[in-house]
Amino acid sequence: MHCPFCRHPDSRVVDSRTSDDGATIRRRRQCPHCSRRFSTSETASLSVLKRSGVSEPFSRAKVISGVRKACQGRPVSDDQLALLAQRVEEAIRSSGVAEIDAHQVGLSILQPLQELDLVAYLRFASVYQGFDSLEDFETAIARLRAEAPEGGEPAASPVV
């Protein structure tokens, strides 16, 4: 790590702490040449491999943007969308891979979205899984009903 003050090519770690949600490490460093201190922040990079072959950094904002379209007109708040994006990122990071296929990102969105709002889930799934006919919708709805607890519709998260 180069010193930002004198550009010396080495530094000594004085203190390390995890910050945020544990995904970032903050290190306090000291330059052996000029003795000045500075902080660095380290995060594990997570990349998404697109169908075109291009790799780009994972973005919670892109997850929210894609899900927001499915939630249009539904009683889903921005806070709930942010929480969903966080859950998706945590699920992907827990898999332990540094690069994930875009298709896998979409699959990891389906379960949290189903728990959040069933109509939004069906909208997202219909586009993401390429529903071609009414039978595809009927099959998805039948599966949701089969998974529902006794007494009717599957329980959706309350609107906050």
Coordinates of N, CA, C and O in Angstrom, one line a residue:
M1 N 0.8 -1.2 0.0 CA 0.0 0.0 0.0 C 0.9 1.2 0.0 O 1.7 1.4 0.9
H2 N 0.8 2.0 -1.0 CA 1.6 3.3 -1.1 C 1.0 4.3 -0.2 O -0.2 4.5 -0.1
C3 N 1.9 5.0 0.5 CA 1.6 6.2 1.3 C 1.0 7.3 0.5 O 1.6 7.7 -0.5
P4 N -0.2 7.8 0.8 CA -0.8 8.9 0.0 C -0.1 10.2 0.1 O -0.3 11.1 -0.7
F5 N 0.8 10.3 1.1 CA 1.5 11.6 1.4 C 2.9 11.6 0.7 O 3.2 12.6 0.0
C6 N 3.7 10.6 0.9 CA 5.1 10.6 0.4 C 5.3 9.6 -0.7 O 6.4 9.5 -1.3
R7 N 4.2 8.8 -1.0 CA 4.3 7.7 -2.1 C 5.3 6.6 -1.7 O 5.6 5.8 -2.6
H8 N 5.7 6.5 -0.5 CA 6.5 5.3 -0.1 C 5.8 4.0 -0.4 O 4.6 3.9 -0.1
P9 N 6.4 3.0 -0.9 CA 5.7 1.8 -1.4 C 5.3 0.8 -0.3 O 4.7 -0.2 -0.6
D10 N 5.5 1.2 1.0 CA 5.1 0.3 2.0 C 4.4 1.0 3.2 O 4.6 2.2 3.3
S11 N 3.7 0.3 4.0 CA 3.0 0.8 5.1 C 2.8 -0.3 6.2 O 2.8 -1.4 5.8
R12 N 2.6 0.1 7.4 CA 2.4 -0.8 8.5 C 1.0 -0.7 9.0 O 0.4 0.4 9.2
V13 N 0.3 -1.8 9.2 CA -1.1 -1.8 9.7 C -1.0 -1.6 11.2 O -0.4 -2.3 11.9
V14 N -1.7 -0.5 11.7 CA -1.8 -0.2 13.1 C -3.0 -0.8 13.7 O -2.9 -1.2 14.9
D15 N -4.1 -0.7 13.0 CA -5.4 -1.2 13.6 C -6.3 -1.7 12.5 O -6.3 -1.1 11.4
S16 N -7.1 -2.8 12.7 CA -8.0 -3.3 11.7 C -9.4 -3.4 12.4 O -9.5 -4.0 13.5
R17 N -10.4 -3.0 11.7 CA -11.8 -3.2 12.2 C -12.7 -3.5 11.1 O -12.6 -3.0 10.0
T18 N -13.8 -4.3 11.4 CA -14.8 -4.5 10.4 C -15.8 -3.3 10.6 O -16.0 -2.8 11.7
S19 N -16.4 -2.9 9.5 CA -17.4 -1.9 9.5 C -18.6 -2.2 8.7 O -18.6 -3.3 8.1
D20 N -19.6 -1.4 8.7 CA -20.8 -1.6 8.0 C -21.4 -2.9 8.5 O -21.6 -3.1 9.6
D21 N -21.8 -3.8 7.5 CA -22.4 -5.0 7.9 C -21.4 -6.2 7.9 O -21.8 -7.3 7.7
G22 N -20.2 -5.9 8.1 CA -19.1 -6.9 8.2 C -18.5 -7.2 6.9 O -17.6 -8.0 6.8
A23 N -18.9 -6.5 5.8 CA -18.4 -6.8 4.5 C -17.2 -5.9 4.2 O -16.5 -6.1 3.1
T24 N -16.9 -4.9 5.0 CA -15.8 -4.0 4.8 C -14.8 -4.1 6.0 O -15.3 -4.2 7.1
I25 N -13.5 -4.0 5.7 CA -12.5 -4.0 6.7 C -11.8 -2.6 6.6 O -11.4 -2.2 5.5
R26 N -11.8 -1.9 7.7 CA -11.2 -0.6 7.8 C -9.8 -0.8 8.5 O -9.7 -1.3 9.6
R27 N -8.7 -0.4 7.8 CA -7.4 -0.5 8.4 C -6.8 0.9 8.6 O -6.8 1.7 7.7
R28 N -6.2 1.0 9.7 CA -5.5 2.3 10.0 C -4.0 1.9 9.8 O -3.5 0.9 10.3
R29 N -3.3 2.7 8.9 CA -1.9 2.4 8.5 C -1.0 3.5 8.9 O -1.4 4.7 9.0
Q30 N 0.3 3.2 9.0 CA 1.3 4.2 9.2 C 2.5 4.0 8.3 O 2.9 2.9 8.1
C31 N 2.9 5.1 7.7 CA 4.0 5.0 6.8 C 5.3 5.0 7.5 O 5.6 5.8 8.4
P32 N 6.2 4.0 7.3 CA 7.5 4.0 8.0 C 8.5 5.1 7.5 O 9.4 5.4 8.3
H33 N 8.2 5.7 6.4 CA 9.1 6.7 5.9 C 8.8 8.1 6.5 O 9.7 8.8 7.0
C34 N 7.5 8.5 6.4 CA 7.1 9.9 6.8 C 6.4 9.9 8.2 O 6.0 10.9 8.7
S35 N 6.0 8.7 8.7 CA 5.3 8.4 9.9 C 3.9 9.0 10.0 O 3.3 9.0 11.0
R36 N 3.4 9.4 8.8 CA 2.0 9.8 8.8 C 1.0 8.7 8.8 O 1.4 7.6 8.3
R37 N -0.2 8.9 9.3 CA -1.2 7.8 9.3 C -2.3 8.1 8.3 O -2.6 9.2 8.0
F38 N -2.9 7.0 7.8 CA -4.0 7.1 6.9 C -4.8 5.8 7.0 O -4.4 4.8 7.6
S39 N -6.1 5.9 6.5 CA -7.0 4.8 6.6 C -7.2 4.2 5.2 O -7.3 4.9 4.2
T40 N -7.5 2.9 5.2 CA -7.9 2.2 4.0 C -9.2 1.4 4.3 O -9.4 1.1 5.4
S41 N -9.9 1.2 3.2 CA -11.1 0.4 3.3 C -11.1 -0.7 2.3 O -10.8 -0.5 1.1
E42 N -11.2 -1.9 2.8 CA -11.1 -3.1 1.9 C -12.5 -3.8 1.8 O -13.1 -4.1 2.9
T43 N -12.9 -4.1 0.6 CA -14.1 -4.9 0.4 C -13.8 -6.0 -0.6 O -13.0 -5.8 -1.5
A44 N -14.5 -7.1 -0.5 CA -14.4 -8.2 -1.4 C -15.2 -7.8 -2.7 O -16.4 -7.4 -2.5
S45 N -14.6 -7.9 -3.8 CA -15.3 -7.5 -5.0 C -16.3 -8.6 -5.4 O -16.0 -9.8 -5.2
L46 N -17.4 -8.2 -5.9 CA -18.4 -9.2 -6.4 C -18.8 -8.7 -7.8 O -19.3 -7.6 -8.0
S47 N -18.5 -9.6 -8.8 CA -18.8 -9.3 -10.2 C -19.9 -10.1 -10.8 O -20.1 -11.2 -10.3
V48 N -20.7 -9.5 -11.7 CA -21.7 -10.2 -12.4 C -21.3 -10.4 -13.8 O -21.0 -9.4 -14.5
L49 N -21.4 -11.6 -14.3 CA -21.1 -11.9 -15.7 C -22.4 -11.9 -16.5 O -23.3 -12.7 -16.3
K50 N -22.4 -10.9 -17.4 CA -23.6 -10.7 -18.2 C -23.6 -11.8 -19.4 O -22.6 -12.4 -19.7
R51 N -24.8 -11.9 -20.0 CA -24.9 -12.8 -21.2 C -23.9 -12.5 -22.3 O -23.5 -13.4 -23.0
S52 N -23.6 -11.2 -22.5 CA -22.8 -10.8 -23.5 C -21.3 -11.1 -23.3 O -20.4 -11.0 -24.1
G53 N -21.0 -11.6 -22.0 CA -19.6 -12.0 -21.7 C -18.9 -10.9 -20.9 O -17.8 -11.1 -20.4
V54 N -19.6 -9.7 -20.8 CA -19.0 -8.6 -20.1 C -19.2 -8.8 -18.6 O -20.3 -9.3 -18.1
S55 N -18.2 -8.5 -17.8 CA -18.3 -8.6 -16.3 C -18.4 -7.2 -15.8 O -17.6 -6.3 -16.2
E56 N -19.3 -7.0 -14.8 CA -19.4 -5.7 -14.2 C -19.7 -5.9 -12.7 O -20.1 -6.9 -12.3
P57 N -19.4 -4.8 -11.9 CA -19.6 -5.0 -10.4 C -21.0 -5.2 -10.1 O -21.9 -4.6 -10.7
F58 N -21.3 -6.0 -9.0 CA -22.6 -6.2 -8.6 C -23.2 -4.8 -8.1 O -22.5 -4.1 -7.4
S59 N -24.5 -4.6 -8.3 CA -25.1 -3.3 -7.9 C -26.4 -3.6 -7.3 O -27.3 -4.1 -8.0
R60 N -26.6 -3.2 -6.0 CA -27.9 -3.3 -5.4 C -28.9 -2.4 -6.1 O -30.1 -2.7 -6.2
A61 N -28.4 -1.2 -6.6 CA -29.3 -0.3 -7.3 C -29.9 -1.0 -8.6 O -31.1 -0.7 -8.9
K62 N -29.2 -1.8 -9.3 CA -29.7 -2.5 -10.4 C -30.7 -3.5 -10.0 O -31.7 -3.7 -10.7
V63 N -30.5 -4.2 -8.9 CA -31.5 -5.2 -8.4 C -32.8 -4.4 -8.1 O -33.9 -4.8 -8.5
I64 N -32.7 -3.3 -7.4 CA -33.8 -2.5 -7.0 C -34.6 -2.0 -8.2 O -35.8 -2.1 -8.3
S65 N -33.8 -1.5 -9.2 CA -34.4 -1.0 -10.4 C -35.2 -2.1 -11.1 O -36.4 -1.9 -11.6
G66 N -34.7 -3.3 -11.2 CA -35.4 -4.4 -11.9 C -36.6 -4.9 -11.2 O -37.7 -5.1 -11.8
V67 N -36.5 -4.9 -9.8 CA -37.6 -5.4 -9.0 C -38.7 -4.3 -8.9 O -39.9 -4.6 -8.9
R68 N -38.3 -3.0 -8.9 CA -39.2 -1.9 -8.9 C -40.3 -2.0 -10.0 O -41.4 -1.7 -9.8
K69 N -39.8 -2.4 -11.2 CA -40.7 -2.5 -12.3 C -41.8 -3.5 -12.0 O -43.0 -3.3 -12.3
A70 N -41.4 -4.6 -11.4 CA -42.4 -5.6 -11.1 C -43.3 -5.2 -10.0 O -44.5 -5.7 -9.9
C71 N -42.9 -4.3 -9.1 CA -43.7 -3.8 -8.0 C -44.5 -2.6 -8.3 O -45.1 -2.1 -7.4
Q72 N -44.4 -2.1 -9.5 CA -45.2 -0.9 -9.9 C -46.7 -1.1 -9.6 O -47.3 -2.1 -9.9
G73 N -47.2 -0.1 -8.8 CA -48.6 -0.2 -8.4 C -48.9 -1.1 -7.3 O -50.1 -1.3 -6.9
R74 N -47.9 -1.7 -6.7 CA -48.1 -2.6 -5.5 C -47.7 -1.9 -4.2 O -46.9 -1.0 -4.3
P75 N -48.2 -2.3 -3.1 CA -47.9 -1.7 -1.8 C -46.5 -2.1 -1.3 O -46.4 -2.8 -0.3
V76 N -45.5 -1.7 -2.0 CA -44.1 -2.1 -1.6 C -43.3 -0.8 -1.5 O -43.3 0.0 -2.4
S77 N -42.7 -0.6 -0.3 CA -41.9 0.6 -0.1 C -40.5 0.5 -0.6 O -40.0 -0.6 -0.8
D78 N -39.9 1.7 -0.7 CA -38.5 1.7 -1.0 C -37.6 1.0 0.0 O -36.6 0.4 -0.4
D79 N -38.0 1.1 1.3 CA -37.2 0.4 2.3 C -37.3 -1.1 2.1 O -36.3 -1.8 2.3
Q80 N -38.4 -1.6 1.7 CA -38.6 -3.0 1.5 C -37.8 -3.5 0.3 O -37.1 -4.5 0.3
L81 N -37.7 -2.6 -0.7 CA -36.9 -2.9 -1.9 C -35.4 -2.9 -1.5 O -34.6 -3.8 -2.0
A82 N -35.0 -2.0 -0.7 CA -33.6 -1.9 -0.3 C -33.2 -3.2 0.5 O -32.1 -3.7 0.4
L83 N -34.1 -3.6 1.4 CA -33.9 -4.8 2.2 C -33.8 -6.0 1.3 O -33.0 -6.9 1.5
L84 N -34.7 -6.1 0.3 CA -34.6 -7.2 -0.6 C -33.3 -7.3 -1.3 O -32.7 -8.3 -1.5
A85 N -32.8 -6.1 -1.8 CA -31.5 -6.0 -2.5 C -30.4 -6.5 -1.6 O -29.5 -7.2 -2.0
Q86 N -30.5 -6.1 -0.3 CA -29.5 -6.5 0.7 C -29.5 -8.0 0.8 O -28.4 -8.6 0.9
R87 N -30.7 -8.6 1.0 CA -30.8 -10.0 1.1 C -30.2 -10.8 -0.1 O -29.5 -11.8 0.1
V88 N -30.5 -10.2 -1.3 CA -30.0 -10.8 -2.5 C -28.4 -10.8 -2.5 O -27.8 -11.8 -2.7
E89 N -27.9 -9.6 -2.1 CA -26.4 -9.5 -2.1 C -25.8 -10.5 -1.1 O -24.8 -11.1 -1.3
E90 N -26.4 -10.5 0.1 CA -25.9 -11.4 1.2 C -26.0 -12.9 0.7 O -25.0 -13.6 1.0
A91 N -27.0 -13.2 0.0 CA -27.1 -14.6 -0.4 C -26.1 -14.9 -1.5 O -25.4 -16.0 -1.4
I92 N -25.8 -14.0 -2.3 CA -24.8 -14.2 -3.4 C -23.4 -14.3 -2.7 O -22.6 -15.1 -3.0
R93 N -23.1 -13.3 -1.8 CA -21.8 -13.3 -1.1 C -21.6 -14.6 -0.3 O -20.5 -15.1 -0.2
S94 N -22.7 -15.1 0.3 CA -22.5 -16.3 1.1 C -22.2 -17.6 0.3 O -21.7 -18.6 0.8
S95 N -22.4 -17.5 -1.0 CA -22.1 -18.6 -1.9 C -20.6 -18.7 -2.1 O -20.1 -19.8 -2.5
G96 N -19.8 -17.7 -1.7 CA -18.4 -17.7 -1.7 C -17.7 -17.5 -3.1 O -16.5 -17.7 -3.2
V97 N -18.5 -17.1 -4.1 CA -17.9 -16.9 -5.4 C -17.6 -15.4 -5.6 O -18.4 -14.6 -5.1
A98 N -16.6 -15.1 -6.4 CA -16.3 -13.7 -6.7 C -17.0 -13.2 -7.9 O -17.2 -12.0 -8.1
E99 N -17.4 -14.1 -8.8 CA -18.1 -13.7 -10.0 C -19.3 -14.7 -10.2 O -19.2 -15.9 -10.1
I100 N -20.4 -14.1 -10.4 CA -21.7 -14.8 -10.5 C -22.4 -14.5 -11.8 O -22.3 -13.4 -12.3
D101 N -23.0 -15.5 -12.4 CA -23.7 -15.3 -13.7 C -25.0 -14.5 -13.4 O -25.6 -14.6 -12.4
A102 N -25.3 -13.6 -14.4 CA -26.5 -12.7 -14.2 C -27.8 -13.5 -14.0 O -28.7 -13.1 -13.3
H103 N -27.8 -14.7 -14.6 CA -29.0 -15.6 -14.4 C -29.2 -16.0 -13.0 O -30.3 -16.0 -12.4
Q104 N -28.1 -16.3 -12.3 CA -28.1 -16.6 -10.9 C -28.6 -15.5 -10.0 O -29.2 -15.7 -9.0
V105 N -28.2 -14.2 -10.4 CA -28.7 -13.1 -9.7 C -30.2 -13.1 -9.7 O -30.9 -12.9 -8.7
G106 N -30.8 -13.3 -10.9 CA -32.2 -13.3 -11.1 C -32.9 -14.4 -10.3 O -33.9 -14.2 -9.6
L107 N -32.3 -15.5 -10.2 CA -32.8 -16.6 -9.4 C -32.8 -16.3 -7.9 O -33.7 -16.7 -7.2
S108 N -31.7 -15.6 -7.5 CA -31.7 -15.3 -6.1 C -32.6 -14.2 -5.7 O -32.9 -14.0 -4.5
I109 N -33.2 -13.5 -6.7 CA -34.2 -12.4 -6.4 C -35.6 -13.1 -6.2 O -36.4 -12.6 -5.4
L110 N -35.9 -14.2 -6.8 CA -37.2 -14.8 -6.8 C -37.8 -15.1 -5.4 O -38.9 -14.7 -5.1
Q111 N -37.0 -15.8 -4.6 CA -37.5 -16.1 -3.3 C -37.8 -14.9 -2.4 O -38.9 -14.9 -1.8
P112 N -36.9 -14.0 -2.2 CA -37.3 -12.8 -1.4 C -38.4 -12.0 -2.0 O -39.2 -11.5 -1.2
L113 N -38.5 -12.0 -3.3 CA -39.6 -11.2 -3.9 C -41.0 -12.0 -3.7 O -42.0 -11.3 -3.4
Q114 N -40.9 -13.3 -3.7 CA -42.1 -14.1 -3.4 C -42.6 -13.8 -2.0 O -43.8 -13.7 -1.8
E115 N -41.7 -13.7 -1.1 CA -42.0 -13.4 0.3 C -42.6 -12.0 0.5 O -43.4 -11.7 1.4
L116 N -42.1 -11.1 -0.4 CA -42.5 -9.7 -0.3 C -43.9 -9.4 -0.9 O -44.7 -8.8 -0.2
D117 N -44.1 -9.9 -2.1 CA -45.4 -9.6 -2.8 C -45.6 -10.6 -3.9 O -44.8 -10.7 -4.8
L118 N -46.7 -11.3 -3.8 CA -46.9 -12.4 -4.8 C -47.2 -11.9 -6.2 O -46.8 -12.6 -7.2
V119 N -47.9 -10.8 -6.3 CA -48.2 -10.3 -7.7 C -46.9 -9.8 -8.3 O -46.6 -10.1 -9.5
A120 N -46.1 -9.1 -7.6 CA -44.8 -8.7 -8.1 C -43.9 -9.9 -8.4 O -43.2 -9.9 -9.5
Y121 N -44.0 -10.9 -7.6 CA -43.2 -12.1 -7.9 C -43.6 -12.7 -9.2 O -42.8 -13.1 -10.1
L122 N -44.9 -12.8 -9.4 CA -45.4 -13.4 -10.7 C -45.0 -12.5 -11.9 O -44.7 -13.1 -13.0
R123 N -45.1 -11.2 -11.7 CA -44.7 -10.3 -12.8 C -43.2 -10.6 -13.2 O -42.8 -10.7 -14.3
F124 N -42.3 -10.6 -12.1 CA -40.9 -10.7 -12.3 C -40.6 -12.1 -12.9 O -39.8 -12.2 -13.9
A125 N -41.2 -13.1 -12.3 CA -41.0 -14.5 -12.8 C -41.4 -14.7 -14.3 O -40.8 -15.4 -15.0
S126 N -42.6 -14.0 -14.6 CA -43.1 -14.2 -16.0 C -42.1 -13.6 -17.0 O -41.9 -14.2 -18.1
V127 N -41.4 -12.6 -16.7 CA -40.4 -12.0 -17.6 C -39.1 -12.8 -17.5 O -38.5 -13.2 -18.5
Y128 N -38.7 -13.0 -16.2 CA -37.4 -13.6 -16.0 C -37.4 -15.1 -16.5 O -36.4 -15.5 -17.1
Q129 N -38.4 -15.8 -16.3 CA -38.5 -17.2 -16.7 C -39.1 -17.4 -18.0 O -39.3 -18.5 -18.5
G130 N -39.5 -16.3 -18.7 CA -40.0 -16.4 -20.0 C -41.3 -17.1 -20.2 O -41.4 -18.0 -21.0
F131 N -42.3 -16.7 -19.4 CA -43.6 -17.4 -19.5 C -44.1 -17.1 -20.9 O -44.1 -16.0 -21.4
D132 N -44.6 -18.2 -21.6 CA -45.0 -18.0 -23.0 C -46.5 -18.1 -23.2 O -47.1 -17.8 -24.2
S133 N -47.2 -18.7 -22.1 CA -48.6 -18.9 -22.3 C -49.3 -18.8 -21.0 O -48.7 -18.6 -19.9
L134 N -50.7 -18.8 -21.0 CA -51.5 -18.7 -19.8 C -51.2 -20.0 -19.0 O -51.3 -19.9 -17.7
E135 N -50.9 -21.1 -19.6 CA -50.6 -22.3 -18.8 C -49.4 -22.1 -17.9 O -49.3 -22.6 -16.8
D136 N -48.4 -21.3 -18.4 CA -47.2 -21.0 -17.5 C -47.6 -20.3 -16.3 O -47.2 -20.6 -15.2
F137 N -48.5 -19.3 -16.4 CA -49.1 -18.5 -15.3 C -49.9 -19.5 -14.4 O -49.7 -19.4 -13.1
E138 N -50.7 -20.3 -15.0 CA -51.5 -21.2 -14.2 C -50.7 -22.2 -13.4 O -51.0 -22.4 -12.2
T139 N -49.6 -22.7 -14.0 CA -48.7 -23.6 -13.3 C -48.0 -22.8 -12.1 O -48.0 -23.4 -11.0
A140 N -47.6 -21.6 -12.3 CA -46.9 -20.9 -11.2 C -47.9 -20.5 -10.1 O -47.6 -20.7 -8.9
I141 N -49.2 -20.2 -10.5 CA -50.2 -19.9 -9.5 C -50.5 -21.1 -8.7 O -50.7 -21.1 -7.5
A142 N -50.7 -22.2 -9.4 CA -51.0 -23.5 -8.7 C -49.9 -23.9 -7.7 O -50.2 -24.4 -6.6
R143 N -48.6 -23.7 -8.1 CA -47.5 -24.0 -7.2 C -47.6 -23.1 -6.0 O -47.4 -23.5 -4.9
L144 N -47.9 -21.8 -6.2 CA -48.0 -20.8 -5.1 C -49.1 -21.2 -4.1 O -49.0 -21.2 -2.9
R145 N -50.2 -21.7 -4.7 CA -51.3 -22.1 -3.8 C -51.0 -23.3 -3.1 O -51.4 -23.5 -1.9
A146 N -50.3 -24.3 -3.7 CA -49.9 -25.5 -3.0 C -48.9 -25.2 -1.9 O -49.0 -25.9 -0.9
E147 N -48.1 -24.2 -2.0 CA -47.2 -23.8 -0.9 C -47.9 -23.0 0.2 O -47.3 -22.8 1.2
A148 N -49.1 -22.5 -0.1 CA -49.8 -21.6 0.9 C -50.1 -22.4 2.1 O -50.5 -23.5 2.1
P149 N -50.1 -21.7 3.2 CA -50.6 -22.3 4.5 C -52.1 -22.5 4.4 O -52.8 -21.9 3.6
E150 N -52.6 -23.3 5.3 CA -54.0 -23.5 5.4 C -54.8 -22.2 5.5 O -54.4 -21.3 6.2
G151 N -55.9 -22.1 4.8 CA -56.7 -20.9 4.9 C -56.5 -19.9 3.7 O -57.0 -18.8 3.8
G152 N -55.9 -20.4 2.7 CA -56.0 -19.5 1.5 C -54.6 -19.1 0.9 O -53.7 -19.9 0.7
E153 N -54.5 -17.8 0.7 CA -53.4 -17.2 0.0 C -52.1 -17.3 0.9 O -52.1 -17.3 2.1
P154 N -51.0 -17.4 0.2 CA -49.7 -17.4 0.9 C -49.5 -16.2 1.7 O -50.0 -15.1 1.2
A155 N -48.9 -16.3 2.8 CA -48.7 -15.1 3.6 C -47.6 -14.2 3.0 O -46.5 -14.7 2.7
A156 N -47.9 -13.0 2.8 CA -46.9 -12.0 2.3 C -46.5 -11.1 3.4 O -47.2 -11.0 4.4
S157 N -45.3 -10.5 3.3 CA -44.8 -9.7 4.3 C -45.7 -8.5 4.5 O -46.2 -7.9 3.5
P158 N -46.0 -8.0 5.7 CA -46.8 -6.8 5.8 C -46.1 -5.6 5.3 O -44.8 -5.5 5.3
V159 N -46.8 -4.6 4.8 CA -46.2 -3.4 4.3 C -45.8 -2.5 5.4 O -46.5 -2.3 6.4
V160 N -44.5 -2.1 5.4 CA -44.0 -1.2 6.4 C -44.1 0.2 6.1 O -43.9 0.6 5.0

